[in-house]
mmCIF file of C-alpha atoms in Angstrom:
data_model
loop_
_atom_site.group_PDB
_atom_site.id
_atom_site.type_symbol
_atom_site.label_atom_id
_atom_site.label_comp_id
_atom_site.label_asym_id
_atom_site.label_seq_id
_atom_site.Cartn_x
_atom_site.Cartn_y
_atom_site.Cartn_z
ATOM 1 C CA MET A 1 28.327 -10.111 -4.832
ATOM 2 C CA ASN A 2 27.284 -6.803 -3.300
ATOM 3 C CA THR A 3 23.913 -6.289 -1.658
ATOM 4 C CA LYS A 4 22.267 -4.357 -4.509
ATOM 5 C CA ARG A 5 23.454 -6.910 -7.073
ATOM 6 C CA ALA A 6 22.152 -9.741 -4.898
ATOM 7 C CA MET A 7 18.768 -8.052 -4.727
ATOM 8 C CA LYS A 8 18.655 -7.600 -8.493
ATOM 9 C CA THR A 9 19.456 -11.271 -8.905
ATOM 10 C CA GLY A 10 16.702 -12.126 -6.440
ATOM 11 C CA LEU A 11 14.240 -9.993 -8.357
ATOM 12 C CA ALA A 12 15.157 -11.726 -11.576
ATOM 13 C CA LEU A 13 14.511 -15.082 -9.956
ATOM 14 C CA VAL A 14 11.142 -13.855 -8.703
ATOM 15 C CA MET A 15 10.207 -12.760 -12.228
ATOM 16 C CA MET A 16 11.338 -16.086 -13.685
ATOM 17 C CA ALA A 17 9.261 -17.901 -11.076
ATOM 18 C CA ALA A 18 6.315 -15.653 -11.820
ATOM 19 C CA LEU A 19 6.632 -16.343 -15.540
ATOM 20 C CA SER A 20 6.760 -20.057 -14.810
ATOM 21 C CA LEU A 21 3.617 -19.814 -12.719
ATOM 22 C CA THR A 22 1.782 -17.714 -15.263
ATOM 23 C CA THR A 23 2.701 -20.152 -17.985
ATOM 24 C CA ALA A 24 1.507 -23.005 -15.834
ATOM 25 C CA TRP A 25 -1.865 -21.663 -14.881
ATOM 26 C CA GLY A 26 -2.587 -18.189 -16.096
ATOM 27 C CA GLY A 27 -6.272 -17.334 -16.184
ATOM 28 C CA GLY A 28 -8.549 -15.458 -18.516
ATOM 29 C CA GLN A 29 -10.268 -17.665 -20.999
ATOM 30 C CA SER A 30 -9.425 -21.059 -19.514
ATOM 31 C CA SER A 31 -12.453 -22.868 -18.130
ATOM 32 C CA GLY A 32 -13.229 -26.296 -16.951
ATOM 33 C CA GLY A 33 -10.003 -28.019 -17.795
ATOM 34 C CA GLY A 34 -11.932 -31.244 -18.264
ATOM 35 C CA SER A 35 -13.153 -31.355 -14.682
ATOM 36 C CA GLY A 36 -16.579 -29.927 -15.442
ATOM 37 C CA LYS A 37 -15.902 -27.178 -12.945
ATOM 38 C CA THR A 38 -15.363 -23.477 -13.516
ATOM 39 C CA GLN A 39 -11.700 -23.044 -12.676
ATOM 40 C CA LEU A 40 -10.689 -19.690 -11.167
ATOM 41 C CA THR A 41 -7.185 -18.469 -10.412
ATOM 42 C CA VAL A 42 -6.484 -15.663 -7.941
ATOM 43 C CA TRP A 43 -3.200 -13.956 -7.026
ATOM 44 C CA THR A 44 -3.031 -12.038 -3.783
ATOM 45 C CA LEU A 45 -0.750 -11.000 -0.932
ATOM 46 C CA SER A 46 1.021 -13.602 1.173
ATOM 47 C CA THR A 47 0.116 -11.663 4.326
ATOM 48 C CA ARG A 48 -3.481 -12.774 3.726
ATOM 49 C CA GLN A 49 -2.795 -16.425 2.993
ATOM 50 C CA VAL A 50 -4.220 -17.751 6.248
ATOM 51 C CA ALA A 51 -7.631 -16.238 5.497
ATOM 52 C CA TYR A 52 -7.562 -17.033 1.772
ATOM 53 C CA ASP A 53 -6.629 -20.673 2.287
ATOM 54 C CA ALA A 54 -9.442 -21.201 4.764
ATOM 55 C CA VAL A 55 -12.074 -19.250 2.830
ATOM 56 C CA ILE A 56 -11.193 -20.897 -0.493
ATOM 57 C CA LYS A 57 -11.439 -24.339 1.084
ATOM 58 C CA ALA A 58 -14.901 -23.523 2.434
ATOM 59 C CA PHE A 59 -16.026 -21.881 -0.828
ATOM 60 C CA ASN A 60 -14.906 -24.801 -2.979
ATOM 61 C CA ALA A 61 -16.702 -27.231 -0.689
ATOM 62 C CA ALA A 62 -19.915 -25.203 -0.826
ATOM 63 C CA ASN A 63 -19.700 -24.671 -4.605
ATOM 64 C CA PRO A 64 -18.809 -27.997 -6.249
ATOM 65 C CA ASP A 65 -19.172 -26.444 -9.717
ATOM 66 C CA ILE A 66 -16.386 -23.905 -9.031
ATOM 67 C CA GLN A 67 -12.729 -24.515 -8.131
ATOM 68 C CA VAL A 68 -10.681 -21.553 -6.870
ATOM 69 C CA THR A 69 -6.896 -21.814 -6.690
ATOM 70 C CA ALA A 70 -4.651 -19.132 -5.181
ATOM 71 C CA ALA A 71 -1.029 -18.054 -5.485
ATOM 72 C CA TYR A 72 0.620 -15.704 -2.996
ATOM 73 C CA TYR A 73 3.224 -12.947 -3.320
ATOM 74 C CA ASP A 74 4.714 -10.287 -1.098
ATOM 75 C CA THR A 75 4.003 -6.617 -1.748
ATOM 76 C CA ASP A 76 6.559 -6.157 -4.503
ATOM 77 C CA GLY A 77 6.450 -9.728 -5.811
ATOM 78 C CA ILE A 78 2.851 -9.337 -6.931
ATOM 79 C CA LYS A 79 3.721 -6.136 -8.821
ATOM 80 C CA ASP A 80 6.454 -8.013 -10.707
ATOM 81 C CA ALA A 81 4.377 -11.147 -11.278
ATOM 82 C CA THR A 82 1.375 -9.312 -12.719
ATOM 83 C CA LYS A 83 3.559 -7.154 -14.987
ATOM 84 C CA VAL A 84 5.294 -10.292 -16.310
ATOM 85 C CA ALA A 85 1.920 -11.986 -16.800
ATOM 86 C CA ALA A 86 0.565 -8.909 -18.574
ATOM 87 C CA SER A 87 3.409 -9.013 -21.068
ATOM 88 C CA SER A 88 2.952 -12.729 -21.707
ATOM 89 C CA LYS A 89 -0.868 -12.488 -21.688
ATOM 90 C CA THR A 90 -1.140 -15.003 -18.870
ATOM 91 C CA LEU A 91 -2.815 -12.953 -16.182
ATOM 92 C CA PRO A 92 -4.940 -14.946 -13.734
ATOM 93 C CA ASP A 93 -8.688 -14.495 -13.491
ATOM 94 C CA MET A 94 -8.365 -12.216 -10.450
ATOM 95 C CA TRP A 95 -5.406 -10.391 -8.957
ATOM 96 C CA PHE A 96 -4.858 -8.014 -6.072
ATOM 97 C CA ASN A 97 -3.857 -4.482 -6.962
ATOM 98 C CA TRP A 98 -3.836 -0.915 -5.717
ATOM 99 C CA GLY A 99 -5.500 2.119 -7.234
ATOM 100 C CA GLY A 100 -3.746 4.983 -8.987
ATOM 101 C CA SER A 101 -0.927 4.308 -11.411
ATOM 102 C CA LEU A 102 -0.401 0.709 -10.203
ATOM 103 C CA GLY A 103 -3.875 -0.533 -11.079
ATOM 104 C CA GLY A 104 -4.090 2.069 -13.820
ATOM 105 C CA PHE A 105 -1.446 0.267 -15.875
ATOM 106 C CA PHE A 106 -3.839 -2.623 -16.474
ATOM 107 C CA ALA A 107 -6.744 -0.302 -17.281
ATOM 108 C CA GLU A 108 -4.681 1.804 -19.686
ATOM 109 C CA ASN A 109 -3.476 -1.319 -21.484
ATOM 110 C CA ASP A 110 -6.971 -2.788 -21.771
ATOM 111 C CA LEU A 111 -6.163 -5.813 -19.609
ATOM 112 C CA VAL A 112 -8.904 -5.545 -16.994
ATOM 113 C CA TYR A 113 -12.596 -6.281 -17.128
ATOM 114 C CA ASP A 114 -14.464 -2.960 -17.088
ATOM 115 C CA LEU A 115 -17.000 -3.428 -14.308
ATOM 116 C CA THR A 116 -18.842 -0.153 -14.968
ATOM 117 C CA ASN A 117 -21.943 -1.724 -16.504
ATOM 118 C CA TYR A 118 -21.911 -4.677 -14.111
ATOM 119 C CA ALA A 119 -21.791 -2.283 -11.152
ATOM 120 C CA ALA A 120 -24.681 -0.225 -12.508
ATOM 121 C CA GLN A 121 -26.808 -3.312 -13.176
ATOM 122 C CA ASN A 122 -26.131 -4.767 -9.739
ATOM 123 C CA GLY A 123 -26.486 -1.649 -7.599
ATOM 124 C CA TRP A 124 -22.901 -1.317 -6.393
ATOM 125 C CA LYS A 125 -23.593 2.341 -5.567
ATOM 126 C CA ASN A 126 -25.778 1.003 -2.755
ATOM 127 C CA THR A 127 -23.013 -1.341 -1.550
ATOM 128 C CA PHE A 128 -19.650 0.407 -1.847
ATOM 129 C CA SER A 129 -18.725 3.873 -0.663
ATOM 130 C CA PRO A 130 -18.721 6.431 -3.489
ATOM 131 C CA GLY A 131 -15.169 7.449 -2.622
ATOM 132 C CA VAL A 132 -13.687 4.007 -3.196
ATOM 133 C CA LEU A 133 -15.659 3.487 -6.419
ATOM 134 C CA ASN A 134 -14.156 6.742 -7.634
ATOM 135 C CA LEU A 135 -10.609 5.654 -6.673
ATOM 136 C CA CYS A 136 -11.097 2.337 -8.500
ATOM 137 C CA THR A 137 -12.255 4.093 -11.669
ATOM 138 C CA LEU A 138 -9.164 4.342 -13.847
ATOM 139 C CA SER A 139 -8.921 5.429 -17.485
ATOM 140 C CA GLY A 140 -12.688 5.714 -17.531
ATOM 141 C CA LYS A 141 -13.221 2.111 -16.393
ATOM 142 C CA LEU A 142 -14.293 0.659 -13.071
ATOM 143 C CA ALA A 143 -11.077 -1.336 -12.974
ATOM 144 C CA GLY A 144 -11.672 -3.645 -10.037
ATOM 145 C CA TYR A 145 -13.822 -4.974 -7.214
ATOM 146 C CA PRO A 146 -13.151 -2.536 -4.320
ATOM 147 C CA THR A 147 -11.676 -4.257 -1.267
ATOM 148 C CA ALA A 148 -10.135 -1.556 0.915
ATOM 149 C CA TYR A 149 -9.771 2.127 1.547
ATOM 150 C CA ASN A 150 -6.603 2.775 3.540
ATOM 151 C CA VAL A 151 -5.272 5.768 5.438
ATOM 152 C CA LEU A 152 -1.751 6.106 6.854
ATOM 153 C CA ASP A 153 -0.769 7.445 10.248
ATOM 154 C CA VAL A 154 2.261 7.378 12.525
ATOM 155 C CA TYR A 155 2.094 4.272 14.699
ATOM 156 C CA TYR A 156 4.108 4.624 17.908
ATOM 157 C CA ARG A 157 5.004 2.581 20.952
ATOM 158 C CA LYS A 158 3.114 4.075 23.885
ATOM 159 C CA ASP A 159 5.341 2.371 26.433
ATOM 160 C CA ILE A 160 8.521 3.810 24.905
ATOM 161 C CA PHE A 161 7.034 7.309 24.757
ATOM 162 C CA GLN A 162 5.964 6.938 28.388
ATOM 163 C CA LYS A 163 9.408 5.683 29.472
ATOM 164 C CA TYR A 164 11.072 8.814 28.093
ATOM 165 C CA ASN A 165 8.256 11.168 29.163
ATOM 166 C CA LEU A 166 7.308 11.985 25.574
ATOM 167 C CA SER A 167 3.952 13.368 24.460
ATOM 168 C CA VAL A 168 2.353 12.883 21.071
ATOM 169 C CA PRO A 169 3.746 15.771 18.985
ATOM 170 C CA THR A 170 1.279 18.313 17.675
ATOM 171 C CA THR A 171 3.782 20.429 15.742
ATOM 172 C CA PHE A 172 6.628 19.527 13.421
ATOM 173 C CA GLU A 173 9.103 21.086 15.843
ATOM 174 C CA GLN A 174 7.782 18.829 18.626
ATOM 175 C CA PHE A 175 8.112 15.841 16.318
ATOM 176 C CA GLU A 176 11.768 16.672 15.749
ATOM 177 C CA GLN A 177 12.306 16.987 19.513
ATOM 178 C CA VAL A 178 10.707 13.573 20.056
ATOM 179 C CA CYS A 179 13.097 12.087 17.489
ATOM 180 C CA ALA A 180 16.088 13.757 19.168
ATOM 181 C CA THR A 181 15.125 12.442 22.618
ATOM 182 C CA LEU A 182 14.597 8.912 21.334
ATOM 183 C CA LYS A 183 17.949 8.930 19.549
ATOM 184 C CA GLN A 184 19.723 10.226 22.660
ATOM 185 C CA ASN A 185 18.326 7.229 24.542
ATOM 186 C CA GLY A 186 19.426 4.656 21.981
ATOM 187 C CA ILE A 187 16.031 4.214 20.292
ATOM 188 C CA THR A 188 15.776 4.571 16.514
ATOM 189 C CA PRO A 189 12.979 7.128 16.077
ATOM 190 C CA ILE A 190 11.443 5.877 12.795
ATOM 191 C CA SER A 191 11.497 2.365 11.362
ATOM 192 C CA THR A 192 11.671 2.392 7.584
ATOM 193 C CA ALA A 193 13.300 0.473 4.731
ATOM 194 C CA GLY A 194 14.431 1.689 1.327
ATOM 195 C CA LEU A 195 14.335 -1.416 -0.856
ATOM 196 C CA TYR A 196 11.650 -0.740 -3.531
ATOM 197 C CA GLY A 197 11.346 2.873 -2.307
ATOM 198 C CA TRP A 198 7.712 2.985 -1.237
ATOM 199 C CA HIS A 199 8.176 2.777 2.506
ATOM 200 C CA VAL A 200 10.682 5.661 2.678
ATOM 201 C CA MET A 201 8.338 7.537 0.320
ATOM 202 C CA ARG A 202 5.682 7.482 3.049
ATOM 203 C CA PHE A 203 7.890 9.724 5.201
ATOM 204 C CA VAL A 204 9.248 11.884 2.381
ATOM 205 C CA GLU A 205 5.730 12.718 1.187
ATOM 206 C CA LEU A 206 4.843 13.875 4.711
ATOM 207 C CA LEU A 207 7.847 16.211 4.659
ATOM 208 C CA ILE A 208 6.679 17.561 1.289
ATOM 209 C CA GLU A 209 3.193 18.061 2.740
ATOM 210 C CA HIS A 210 4.791 19.959 5.651
ATOM 211 C CA TYR A 211 6.919 22.291 3.561
ATOM 212 C CA ALA A 212 4.546 22.698 0.599
ATOM 213 C CA GLY A 213 1.185 22.798 2.334
ATOM 214 C CA ALA A 214 -1.927 21.099 1.025
ATOM 215 C CA GLN A 215 -2.650 23.324 -1.951
ATOM 216 C CA LEU A 216 0.837 23.247 -3.451
ATOM 217 C CA HIS A 217 1.258 19.545 -2.672
ATOM 218 C CA ASP A 218 -1.953 18.709 -4.537
ATOM 219 C CA SER A 219 -0.938 20.933 -7.420
ATOM 220 C CA MET A 220 2.424 19.171 -7.690
ATOM 221 C CA SER A 221 0.840 15.702 -7.441
ATOM 222 C CA THR A 222 -1.337 16.432 -10.447
ATOM 223 C CA PHE A 223 1.682 17.905 -12.287
ATOM 224 C CA GLN A 224 0.148 21.357 -12.492
ATOM 225 C CA THR A 225 3.128 22.800 -10.604
ATOM 226 C CA SER A 226 6.802 21.897 -10.924
ATOM 227 C CA HIS A 227 8.484 19.758 -8.247
ATOM 228 C CA ASN A 228 11.671 21.717 -8.772
ATOM 229 C CA ASN A 229 10.807 24.287 -6.107
ATOM 230 C CA ASP A 230 11.876 25.440 -2.639
ATOM 231 C CA ALA A 231 9.319 23.310 -0.781
ATOM 232 C CA VAL A 232 10.554 20.037 -2.303
ATOM 233 C CA ILE A 233 14.189 21.052 -1.798
ATOM 234 C CA GLN A 234 13.466 21.852 1.860
ATOM 235 C CA ALA A 235 11.709 18.501 2.311
ATOM 236 C CA LEU A 236 14.579 16.558 0.748
ATOM 237 C CA THR A 237 17.083 18.570 2.817
ATOM 238 C CA LYS A 238 15.233 17.642 6.021
ATOM 239 C CA TYR A 239 15.110 13.990 4.883
ATOM 240 C CA LYS A 240 18.904 14.099 4.426
ATOM 241 C CA GLU A 241 19.257 15.621 7.891
ATOM 242 C CA PHE A 242 17.191 12.799 9.398
ATOM 243 C CA CYS A 243 19.379 10.263 7.560
ATOM 244 C CA ASP A 244 22.566 11.852 8.874
ATOM 245 C CA LYS A 245 21.247 12.040 12.437
ATOM 246 C CA GLY A 246 20.489 8.317 12.437
ATOM 247 C CA TYR A 247 16.756 8.747 12.814
ATOM 248 C CA PHE A 248 16.227 5.711 10.550
ATOM 249 C CA PRO A 249 17.674 2.209 11.117
ATOM 250 C CA ALA A 250 21.285 1.605 10.062
ATOM 251 C CA GLY A 251 21.401 0.254 6.505
ATOM 252 C CA PHE A 252 17.771 1.144 5.865
ATOM 253 C CA VAL A 253 18.376 1.993 2.176
ATOM 254 C CA THR A 254 18.710 -1.682 1.212
ATOM 255 C CA ALA A 255 16.415 -3.137 3.897
ATOM 256 C CA ASP A 256 13.157 -4.946 3.053
ATOM 257 C CA PRO A 257 10.094 -2.773 3.786
ATOM 258 C CA ASN A 258 8.030 -5.843 4.591
ATOM 259 C CA ASN A 259 10.039 -6.212 7.801
ATOM 260 C CA THR A 260 9.930 -2.711 9.312
ATOM 261 C CA GLN A 261 7.637 -3.936 12.048
ATOM 262 C CA MET A 262 10.369 -6.078 13.584
ATOM 263 C CA ALA A 263 12.319 -3.072 14.891
ATOM 264 C CA VAL A 264 9.159 -1.613 16.427
ATOM 265 C CA PHE A 265 7.994 -4.898 17.922
ATOM 266 C CA SER A 266 11.413 -5.456 19.518
ATOM 267 C CA GLY A 267 11.538 -1.919 20.915
ATOM 268 C CA ALA A 268 14.604 -0.969 18.859
ATOM 269 C CA ALA A 269 12.490 1.663 17.053
ATOM 270 C CA ALA A 270 9.550 3.696 18.315
ATOM 271 C CA MET A 271 7.550 4.789 15.244
ATOM 272 C CA ASP A 272 6.513 3.473 11.828
ATOM 273 C CA VAL A 273 4.339 5.123 9.163
ATOM 274 C CA GLN A 274 1.631 2.542 8.525
ATOM 275 C CA GLY A 275 -1.986 2.159 7.507
ATOM 276 C CA GLN A 276 -4.891 1.027 9.659
ATOM 277 C CA TRP A 277 -4.166 -2.563 8.673
ATOM 278 C CA TYR A 278 -1.225 -2.418 11.085
ATOM 279 C CA ASP A 279 -3.581 -3.231 13.974
ATOM 280 C CA GLY A 280 -4.195 -6.578 12.258
ATOM 281 C CA THR A 281 -0.462 -7.086 11.753
ATOM 282 C CA ILE A 282 0.186 -6.452 15.447
ATOM 283 C CA ILE A 283 -2.442 -9.033 16.372
ATOM 284 C CA GLN A 284 -1.172 -11.568 13.795
ATOM 285 C CA GLU A 285 2.315 -11.281 15.284
ATOM 286 C CA GLN A 286 0.896 -11.780 18.782
ATOM 287 C CA GLN A 287 2.046 -8.392 20.027
ATOM 288 C CA ASP A 288 0.284 -6.443 22.787
ATOM 289 C CA ILE A 289 -2.057 -4.103 20.888
ATOM 290 C CA SER A 290 -2.453 -1.905 23.976
ATOM 291 C CA LYS A 291 1.160 -0.739 23.559
ATOM 292 C CA TYR A 292 0.438 0.871 20.191
ATOM 293 C CA GLY A 293 -1.152 4.209 19.403
ATOM 294 C CA THR A 294 -1.299 6.439 16.347
ATOM 295 C CA PHE A 295 -1.181 10.105 15.551
ATOM 296 C CA ALA A 296 -1.458 12.157 12.391
ATOM 297 C CA PHE A 297 1.956 13.433 11.321
ATOM 298 C CA PRO A 298 2.066 17.115 12.372
ATOM 299 C CA SER A 299 2.673 18.448 8.894
ATOM 300 C CA GLY A 300 0.737 21.642 9.535
ATOM 301 C CA GLY A 301 -2.613 22.878 8.292
ATOM 302 C CA THR A 302 -5.128 20.130 9.030
ATOM 303 C CA ASN A 303 -2.416 17.405 9.232
ATOM 304 C CA ARG A 304 -3.767 15.528 6.230
ATOM 305 C CA MET A 305 -3.122 11.812 5.923
ATOM 306 C CA SER A 306 -2.155 9.944 2.774
ATOM 307 C CA ALA A 307 -4.712 7.462 1.469
ATOM 308 C CA PHE A 308 -5.158 4.808 -1.192
ATOM 309 C CA ALA A 309 -7.557 2.168 -2.451
ATOM 310 C CA GLU A 310 -7.131 -1.564 -3.031
ATOM 311 C CA MET A 311 -9.095 -3.805 -5.367
ATOM 312 C CA MET A 312 -9.269 -7.186 -7.020
ATOM 313 C CA GLN A 313 -8.853 -6.710 -10.740
ATOM 314 C CA LEU A 314 -10.524 -9.144 -13.112
ATOM 315 C CA ASN A 315 -9.197 -10.435 -16.399
ATOM 316 C CA LYS A 316 -10.637 -8.680 -19.444
ATOM 317 C CA ASN A 317 -11.159 -12.012 -21.199
ATOM 318 C CA LEU A 318 -13.497 -13.533 -18.593
ATOM 319 C CA SER A 319 -16.571 -15.224 -19.981
ATOM 320 C CA ASN A 320 -19.916 -14.331 -18.418
ATOM 321 C CA GLU A 321 -19.799 -17.645 -16.570
ATOM 322 C CA LYS A 322 -16.380 -16.933 -15.097
ATOM 323 C CA LEU A 323 -17.264 -13.327 -14.277
ATOM 324 C CA ALA A 324 -20.272 -14.521 -12.277
ATOM 325 C CA ALA A 325 -18.099 -17.098 -10.499
ATOM 326 C CA CYS A 326 -15.439 -14.482 -9.661
ATOM 327 C CA ILE A 327 -17.990 -12.082 -8.191
ATOM 328 C CA LYS A 328 -19.606 -14.929 -6.269
ATOM 329 C CA PHE A 329 -16.235 -15.817 -4.744
ATOM 330 C CA LEU A 330 -15.352 -12.202 -3.894
ATOM 331 C CA ASP A 331 -18.757 -11.580 -2.314
ATOM 332 C CA TYR A 332 -18.187 -14.717 -0.235
ATOM 333 C CA TYR A 333 -14.620 -13.778 0.715
ATOM 334 C CA TYR A 334 -15.757 -10.317 1.843
ATOM 335 C CA SER A 335 -18.940 -11.549 3.566
ATOM 336 C CA LYS A 336 -19.542 -10.405 7.132
ATOM 337 C CA GLU A 337 -19.125 -13.979 8.351
ATOM 338 C CA ASN A 338 -15.634 -14.393 6.922
ATOM 339 C CA VAL A 339 -14.537 -10.872 7.778
ATOM 340 C CA ALA A 340 -15.518 -11.481 11.407
ATOM 341 C CA LYS A 341 -13.744 -14.840 11.469
ATOM 342 C CA TYR A 342 -10.430 -13.641 9.992
ATOM 343 C CA ALA A 343 -10.561 -9.929 10.819
ATOM 344 C CA GLU A 344 -6.804 -9.425 11.272
ATOM 345 C CA TYR A 345 -6.191 -10.552 7.657
ATOM 346 C CA TYR A 346 -8.449 -7.901 6.121
ATOM 347 C CA ASN A 347 -7.839 -4.154 5.798
ATOM 348 C CA LEU A 348 -10.836 -2.971 7.795
ATOM 349 C CA PRO A 349 -13.266 -1.385 7.728
ATOM 350 C CA LEU A 350 -14.375 -2.618 4.337
ATOM 351 C CA PRO A 351 -15.118 0.208 1.878
ATOM 352 C CA ARG A 352 -18.855 -0.430 2.084
ATOM 353 C CA LEU A 353 -21.782 1.674 3.164
ATOM 354 C CA ASP A 354 -22.690 -0.774 5.936
ATOM 355 C CA ALA A 355 -19.115 -1.402 7.142
ATOM 356 C CA GLU A 356 -18.471 -1.909 10.832
ATOM 357 C CA MET A 357 -15.320 -1.091 12.754
ATOM 358 C CA PRO A 358 -13.342 -4.233 13.648
ATOM 359 C CA ALA A 359 -13.494 -5.405 17.242
ATOM 360 C CA GLY A 360 -10.162 -5.564 19.059
ATOM 361 C CA GLN A 361 -8.427 -3.150 16.656
ATOM 362 C CA PRO A 362 -8.655 0.125 18.599
ATOM 363 C CA ASN A 363 -6.611 2.339 16.288
ATOM 364 C CA VAL A 364 -8.709 1.692 13.179
ATOM 365 C CA ALA A 365 -11.729 3.755 14.218
ATOM 366 C CA ILE A 366 -9.443 6.539 15.444
ATOM 367 C CA MET A 367 -7.606 6.712 12.136
ATOM 368 C CA MET A 368 -10.778 6.664 10.057
ATOM 369 C CA GLN A 369 -12.280 9.450 12.136
ATOM 370 C CA THR A 370 -9.032 11.437 11.936
ATOM 371 C CA SER A 371 -8.942 11.082 8.157
ATOM 372 C CA ASN A 372 -12.506 12.354 7.922
ATOM 373 C CA THR A 373 -11.597 15.347 10.086
ATOM 374 C CA ASN A 374 -8.137 16.140 8.726
ATOM 375 C CA GLY A 375 -8.634 15.223 5.087
ATOM 376 C CA THR A 376 -6.410 13.083 2.881
ATOM 377 C CA PHE A 377 -4.145 13.242 -0.133
ATOM 378 C CA THR A 378 -3.431 10.451 -2.613
ATOM 379 C CA ILE A 379 -0.351 8.444 -1.684
ATOM 380 C CA THR A 380 2.533 9.376 -3.965
ATOM 381 C CA ASP A 381 3.182 6.064 -5.715
ATOM 382 C CA GLN A 382 -0.472 5.982 -6.758
ATOM 383 C CA ALA A 383 -0.530 9.635 -7.733
ATOM 384 C CA PHE A 384 2.614 9.279 -9.841
ATOM 385 C CA PRO A 385 3.023 7.107 -12.944
ATOM 386 C CA THR A 386 5.467 4.284 -12.306
ATOM 387 C CA GLU A 387 8.456 5.851 -14.058
ATOM 388 C CA VAL A 388 8.140 9.058 -12.039
ATOM 389 C CA ALA A 389 7.733 7.150 -8.773
ATOM 390 C CA ASP A 390 10.828 5.103 -9.653
ATOM 391 C CA GLU A 391 12.826 8.319 -10.135
ATOM 392 C CA LEU A 392 11.636 9.583 -6.740
ATOM 393 C CA PHE A 393 12.819 6.291 -5.203
ATOM 394 C CA ARG A 394 16.247 6.683 -6.854
ATOM 395 C CA VAL A 395 16.445 10.238 -5.540
ATOM 396 C CA GLN A 396 15.649 9.040 -2.027
ATOM 397 C CA ASP A 397 18.456 6.457 -2.206
ATOM 398 C CA GLY A 398 20.894 8.918 -3.740
ATOM 399 C CA ILE A 399 20.282 11.556 -1.090
ATOM 400 C CA ALA A 400 20.565 9.026 1.746
ATOM 401 C CA ASN A 401 23.873 7.808 0.312
ATOM 402 C CA GLY A 402 25.195 11.326 -0.306
ATOM 403 C CA GLN A 403 25.286 10.843 -4.075
ATOM 404 C CA ILE A 404 22.553 13.372 -4.925
ATOM 405 C CA THR A 405 21.905 16.800 -3.424
ATOM 406 C CA PRO A 406 18.356 17.850 -2.522
ATOM 407 C CA GLN A 407 18.545 20.475 -5.276
ATOM 408 C CA ASP A 408 19.509 17.847 -7.847
ATOM 409 C CA GLY A 409 16.845 15.523 -6.470
ATOM 410 C CA ALA A 410 14.047 18.049 -6.993
ATOM 411 C CA ALA A 411 15.312 18.732 -10.519
ATOM 412 C CA ARG A 412 15.477 15.015 -11.352
ATOM 413 C CA ILE A 413 11.921 14.366 -10.168
ATOM 414 C CA GLN A 414 10.640 17.217 -12.331
ATOM 415 C CA ALA A 415 12.698 16.013 -15.289
ATOM 416 C CA ALA A 416 11.040 12.591 -14.985
ATOM 417 C CA ILE A 417 7.631 14.253 -14.941
ATOM 418 C CA THR A 418 8.498 16.326 -18.003
ATOM 419 C CA ALA A 419 9.707 13.237 -19.853
ATOM 420 C CA TYR A 420 6.504 11.371 -18.945
ATOM 421 C CA ARG A 421 4.281 14.219 -20.107
ATOM 422 C CA SER A 422 6.154 14.585 -23.374
ATOM 423 C CA LYS A 423 5.383 11.038 -24.523
#
């Protein structure tokens, strides 16, 4: 069995397991189950399990009339599980999701609780930042409880840069020289992984930002301008050049993006495009946070950073009783007390008006300030509908493997957009 086939088989098993779980305890209208308690089900990321397990245990003890139960998935597993549950109408009461097209699927298909009126009645405009409320408003609905506003930067190993007398690049040409020097000294410049496509996308979208500039990039992201243009072809050509020069890890096309940190932690690679949550990851993995710095990719212009929102979506079929219980749990989970206790398991700062920068995570405040100064653009897999993002991911793989030219890649992305818009 080849690697790709093995991965497809693995995905099928994940979906079967997800379907089994959803059948066993999907949420929505289910209530007490004979226990007299309000039963709540929540699906979230496995990287946050330590905090969730502890907070749920404390919440259940403090609220004997409510019983919260969690299930955990990795980044791509939760996308599969919720899509399977949506099709079988067995979504849990609450599930983690991102903004843009990912969370938008559930809003467009009338599967989420529209929190617009609840937010207005309970003064959410005085709690959450207006920007994140806007990003969580999808298809005219407030489609989730906002939990994070993330910005992405280039994390780098300070000690490796220092060893090879490298400075943080301020131009794209300097960035290329840094990559060349690292490669000459046996260090993989950029850790990335192509399985599922989204991690490689983080670098490709920065190349598009570099060659297109902010105005054209934004115009393409909203489909006002074709992707079949010189800027996209130049970006994909440079991506191919980086592949051929070995600036990414060997075999990265089929590697798991949830493990890119291992090459950086071991010193085999020097850089990784990550969000501000990476400080928490470094601490969770007991790495020396002082060895890590960040810089905005020198794309040109103001060096904008990509950004996206996260939320907990709620089942459309919640009763008023269950809705109140869900909000009570989420308010408790995101309380200052719990955030302080399990800081490395949250994407901080919280998207709230009174949010504080996390102690011991030095790069977070820097990145947030940089994003305010430089500006942001919406990360591509939230800007694109799923079928267009999937075509971009196939183009990335095809170019890396020499099966697609950059010219064909740009044409295929635009063809996917045209097909989507013609529906």
